[in-house]
Protein backbone atom coordinates (compact mmCIF):
# COMPACT_ATOMS: atom_id res chain seq x y z
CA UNK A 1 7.69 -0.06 63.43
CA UNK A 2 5.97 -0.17 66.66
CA UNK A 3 2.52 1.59 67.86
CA UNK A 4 4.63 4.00 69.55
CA UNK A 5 5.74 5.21 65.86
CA UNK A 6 2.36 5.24 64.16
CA UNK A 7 0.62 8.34 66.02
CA UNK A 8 1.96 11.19 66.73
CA UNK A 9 0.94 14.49 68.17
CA UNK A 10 1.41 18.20 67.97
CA UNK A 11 -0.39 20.16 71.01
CA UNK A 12 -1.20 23.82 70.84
CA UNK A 13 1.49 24.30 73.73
CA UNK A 14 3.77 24.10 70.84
CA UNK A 15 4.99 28.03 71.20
CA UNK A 16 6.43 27.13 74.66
CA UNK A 17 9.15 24.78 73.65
CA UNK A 18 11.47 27.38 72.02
CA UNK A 19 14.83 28.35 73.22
CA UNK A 20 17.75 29.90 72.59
CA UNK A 21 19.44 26.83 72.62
CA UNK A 22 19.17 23.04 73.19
CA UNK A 23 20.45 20.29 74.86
CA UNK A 24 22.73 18.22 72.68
CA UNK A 25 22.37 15.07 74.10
CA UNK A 26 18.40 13.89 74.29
CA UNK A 27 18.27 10.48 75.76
CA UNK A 28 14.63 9.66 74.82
CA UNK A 29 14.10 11.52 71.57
CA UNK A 30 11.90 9.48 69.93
CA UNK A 31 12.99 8.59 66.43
CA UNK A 32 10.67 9.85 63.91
CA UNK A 33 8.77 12.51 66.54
CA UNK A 34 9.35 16.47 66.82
CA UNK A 35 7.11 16.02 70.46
CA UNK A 36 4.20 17.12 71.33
CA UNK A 37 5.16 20.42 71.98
CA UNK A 38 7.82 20.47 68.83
CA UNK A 39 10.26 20.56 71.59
CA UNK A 40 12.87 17.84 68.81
CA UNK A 41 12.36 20.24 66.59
CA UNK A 42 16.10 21.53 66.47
CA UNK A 43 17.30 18.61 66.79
CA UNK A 44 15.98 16.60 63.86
CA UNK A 45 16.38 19.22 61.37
CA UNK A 46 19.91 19.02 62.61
CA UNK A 47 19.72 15.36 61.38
CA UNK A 48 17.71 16.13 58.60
CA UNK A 49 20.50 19.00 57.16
CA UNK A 50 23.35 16.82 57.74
CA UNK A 51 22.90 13.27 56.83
CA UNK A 52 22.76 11.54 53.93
CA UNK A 53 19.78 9.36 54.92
CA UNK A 54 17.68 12.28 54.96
CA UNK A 55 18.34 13.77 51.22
CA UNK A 56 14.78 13.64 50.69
CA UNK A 57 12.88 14.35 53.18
CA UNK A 58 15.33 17.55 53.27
CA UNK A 59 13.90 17.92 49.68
CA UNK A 60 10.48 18.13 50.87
CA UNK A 61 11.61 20.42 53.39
CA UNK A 62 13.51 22.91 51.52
CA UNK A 63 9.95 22.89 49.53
CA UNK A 64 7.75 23.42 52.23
CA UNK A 65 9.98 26.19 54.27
CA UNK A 66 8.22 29.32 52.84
CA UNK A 67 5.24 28.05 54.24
CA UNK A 68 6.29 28.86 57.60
CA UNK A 69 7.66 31.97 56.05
CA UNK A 70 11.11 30.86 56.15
CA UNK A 71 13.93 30.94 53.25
CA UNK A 72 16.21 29.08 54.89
CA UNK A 73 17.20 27.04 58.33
CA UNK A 74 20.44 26.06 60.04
CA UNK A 75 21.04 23.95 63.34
CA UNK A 76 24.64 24.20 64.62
CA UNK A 77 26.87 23.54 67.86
CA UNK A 78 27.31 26.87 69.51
CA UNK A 79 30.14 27.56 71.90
CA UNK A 80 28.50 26.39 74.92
CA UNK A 81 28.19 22.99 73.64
CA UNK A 82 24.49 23.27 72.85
CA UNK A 83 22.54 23.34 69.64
CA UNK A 84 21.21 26.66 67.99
CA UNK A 85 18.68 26.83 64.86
CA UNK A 86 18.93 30.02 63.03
CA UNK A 87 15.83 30.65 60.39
CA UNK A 88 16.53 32.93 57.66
CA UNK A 89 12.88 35.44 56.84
CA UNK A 90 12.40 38.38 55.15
CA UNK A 91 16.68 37.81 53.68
CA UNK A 92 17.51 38.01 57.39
CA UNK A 93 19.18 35.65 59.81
CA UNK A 94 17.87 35.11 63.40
CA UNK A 95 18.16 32.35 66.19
CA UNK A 96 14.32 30.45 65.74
CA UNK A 97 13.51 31.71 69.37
CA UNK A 98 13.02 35.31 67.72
CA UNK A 99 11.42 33.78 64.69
CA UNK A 100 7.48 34.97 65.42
CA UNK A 101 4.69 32.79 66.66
CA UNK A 102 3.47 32.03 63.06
CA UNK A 103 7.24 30.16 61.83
CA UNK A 104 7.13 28.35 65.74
CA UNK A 105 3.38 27.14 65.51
CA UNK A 106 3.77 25.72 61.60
CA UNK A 107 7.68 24.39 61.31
CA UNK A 108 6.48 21.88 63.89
CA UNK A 109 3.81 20.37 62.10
CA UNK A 110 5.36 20.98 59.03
CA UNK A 111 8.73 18.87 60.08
CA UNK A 112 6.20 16.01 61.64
CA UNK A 113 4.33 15.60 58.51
CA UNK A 114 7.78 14.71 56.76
CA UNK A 115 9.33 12.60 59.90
CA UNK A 116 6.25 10.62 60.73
CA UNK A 117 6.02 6.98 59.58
CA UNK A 118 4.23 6.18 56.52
CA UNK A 119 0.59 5.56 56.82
CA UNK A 120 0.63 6.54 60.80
CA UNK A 121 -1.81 9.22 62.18
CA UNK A 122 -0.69 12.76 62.86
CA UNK A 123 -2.92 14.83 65.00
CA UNK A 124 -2.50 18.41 65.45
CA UNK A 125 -3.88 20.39 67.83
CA UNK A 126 -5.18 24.36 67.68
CA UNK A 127 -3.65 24.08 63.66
CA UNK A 128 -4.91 27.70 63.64
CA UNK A 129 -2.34 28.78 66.56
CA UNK A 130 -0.72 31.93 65.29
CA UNK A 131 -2.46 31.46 61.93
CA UNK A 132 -4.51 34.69 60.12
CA UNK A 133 -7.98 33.35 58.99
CA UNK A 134 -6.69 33.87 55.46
CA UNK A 135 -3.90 31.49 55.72
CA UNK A 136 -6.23 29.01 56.63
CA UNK A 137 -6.63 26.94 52.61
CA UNK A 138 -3.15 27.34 51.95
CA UNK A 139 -1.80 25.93 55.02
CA UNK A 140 -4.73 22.98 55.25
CA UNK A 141 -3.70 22.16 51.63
CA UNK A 142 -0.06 21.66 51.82
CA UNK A 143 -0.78 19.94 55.09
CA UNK A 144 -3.08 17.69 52.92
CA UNK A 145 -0.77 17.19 49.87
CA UNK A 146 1.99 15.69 52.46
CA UNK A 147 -0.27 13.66 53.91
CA UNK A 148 -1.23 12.38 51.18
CA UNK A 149 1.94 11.84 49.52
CA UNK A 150 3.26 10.14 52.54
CA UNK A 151 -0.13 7.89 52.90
CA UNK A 152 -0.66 9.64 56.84
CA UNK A 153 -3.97 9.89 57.93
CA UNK A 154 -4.32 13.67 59.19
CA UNK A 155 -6.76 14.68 62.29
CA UNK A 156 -7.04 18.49 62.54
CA UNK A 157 -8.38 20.38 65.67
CA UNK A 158 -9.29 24.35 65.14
CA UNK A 159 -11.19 26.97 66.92
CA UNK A 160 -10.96 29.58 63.67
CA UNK A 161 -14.33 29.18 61.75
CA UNK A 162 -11.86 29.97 58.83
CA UNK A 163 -10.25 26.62 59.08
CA UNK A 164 -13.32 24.78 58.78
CA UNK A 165 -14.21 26.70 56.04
CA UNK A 166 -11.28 26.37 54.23
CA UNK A 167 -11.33 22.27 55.35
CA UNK A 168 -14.94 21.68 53.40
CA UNK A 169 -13.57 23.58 50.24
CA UNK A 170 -10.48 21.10 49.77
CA UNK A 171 -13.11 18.24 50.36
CA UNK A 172 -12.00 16.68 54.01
CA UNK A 173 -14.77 15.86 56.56
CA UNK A 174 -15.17 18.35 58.44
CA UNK A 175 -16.62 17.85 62.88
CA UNK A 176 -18.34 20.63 64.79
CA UNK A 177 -18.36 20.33 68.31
């Protein structure tokens, strides 16, 4: 595993990488990265849904889905030759470009917490993007309990007060700039 493989990052520009669809071919997709702006996200849970390799960390996934508040998630070849991802919310089907800022800001992070390279460093940037204040413990702590069932050391950046709050109650050191 090389440095390149043992930090990754997840900018708050995250909301901008969303299509309808995606290229199929991605000739530096790095191997264990959704980008920094979650723009691989398609495409590895594409991987993740259809090879064997992958049984567990689509375990983990399946797990961690209603967290983004999403039941279920498909990646397929549409007609044009491209990818589509379709999340399933609320018992309804839609392509991920319509799924609402809160599924396209978490399922990022959420997919690079299971990809990412054990004991690497996963930083994530504006973690409160698209996330109500009350959300805040609940998200923190499953982004905790992968981490540290995965041994990654997580950096968090937030501008919601909530977020620190919520940070110092599950016991992680908490910066004020």
């Amino acid at each position: 595993v090389g440095l390149k493989d043992k930090f990754y990052f997840i900018s708050g520009r995250r909301l901008a990488a969303w299509k309808y669809t995606y290229e199929t071919h991605v000739d530096l997709m790095p191997a264990t990265s959704v980008g920094p702006e979650g723009q691989f996200t398609a495409h590895h849970l594409s991987r993740i849904l259809t090879q064997a390799a992958y049984e567990r960390v689509r375990e983990m996934l399946y797990a961690y889905l209603p967290l983004a508040g999403v039941e279920d998630v498909r990646v397929g070849l549409v007609k044009s030759g491209r990818i589509a991802m379709y999340i399933k919310s609320n018992g309804l089907w839609t392509n991920a470009y319509n799924a609402g800022n809160y599924t396209k800001a978490v399922l990022p992070v959420l997919l690079q917490l299971l990809l990412a390279n054990p004991s690497s460093a996963v930083f994530v940037d504006d973690a409160d993007l698209a996330v109500p204040a009350t959300y805040a413990e609940r998200l923190l702590g499953a982004f905790l309990e992968i981490a540290r069932a995965r041994d990654l050391q997580l950096v968090v950046a937030a501008k919601e007060p909530a977020f620190a709050a919520a940070a110092e109650r599950l016991g992680l050191d908490v910066v004020s700039l």
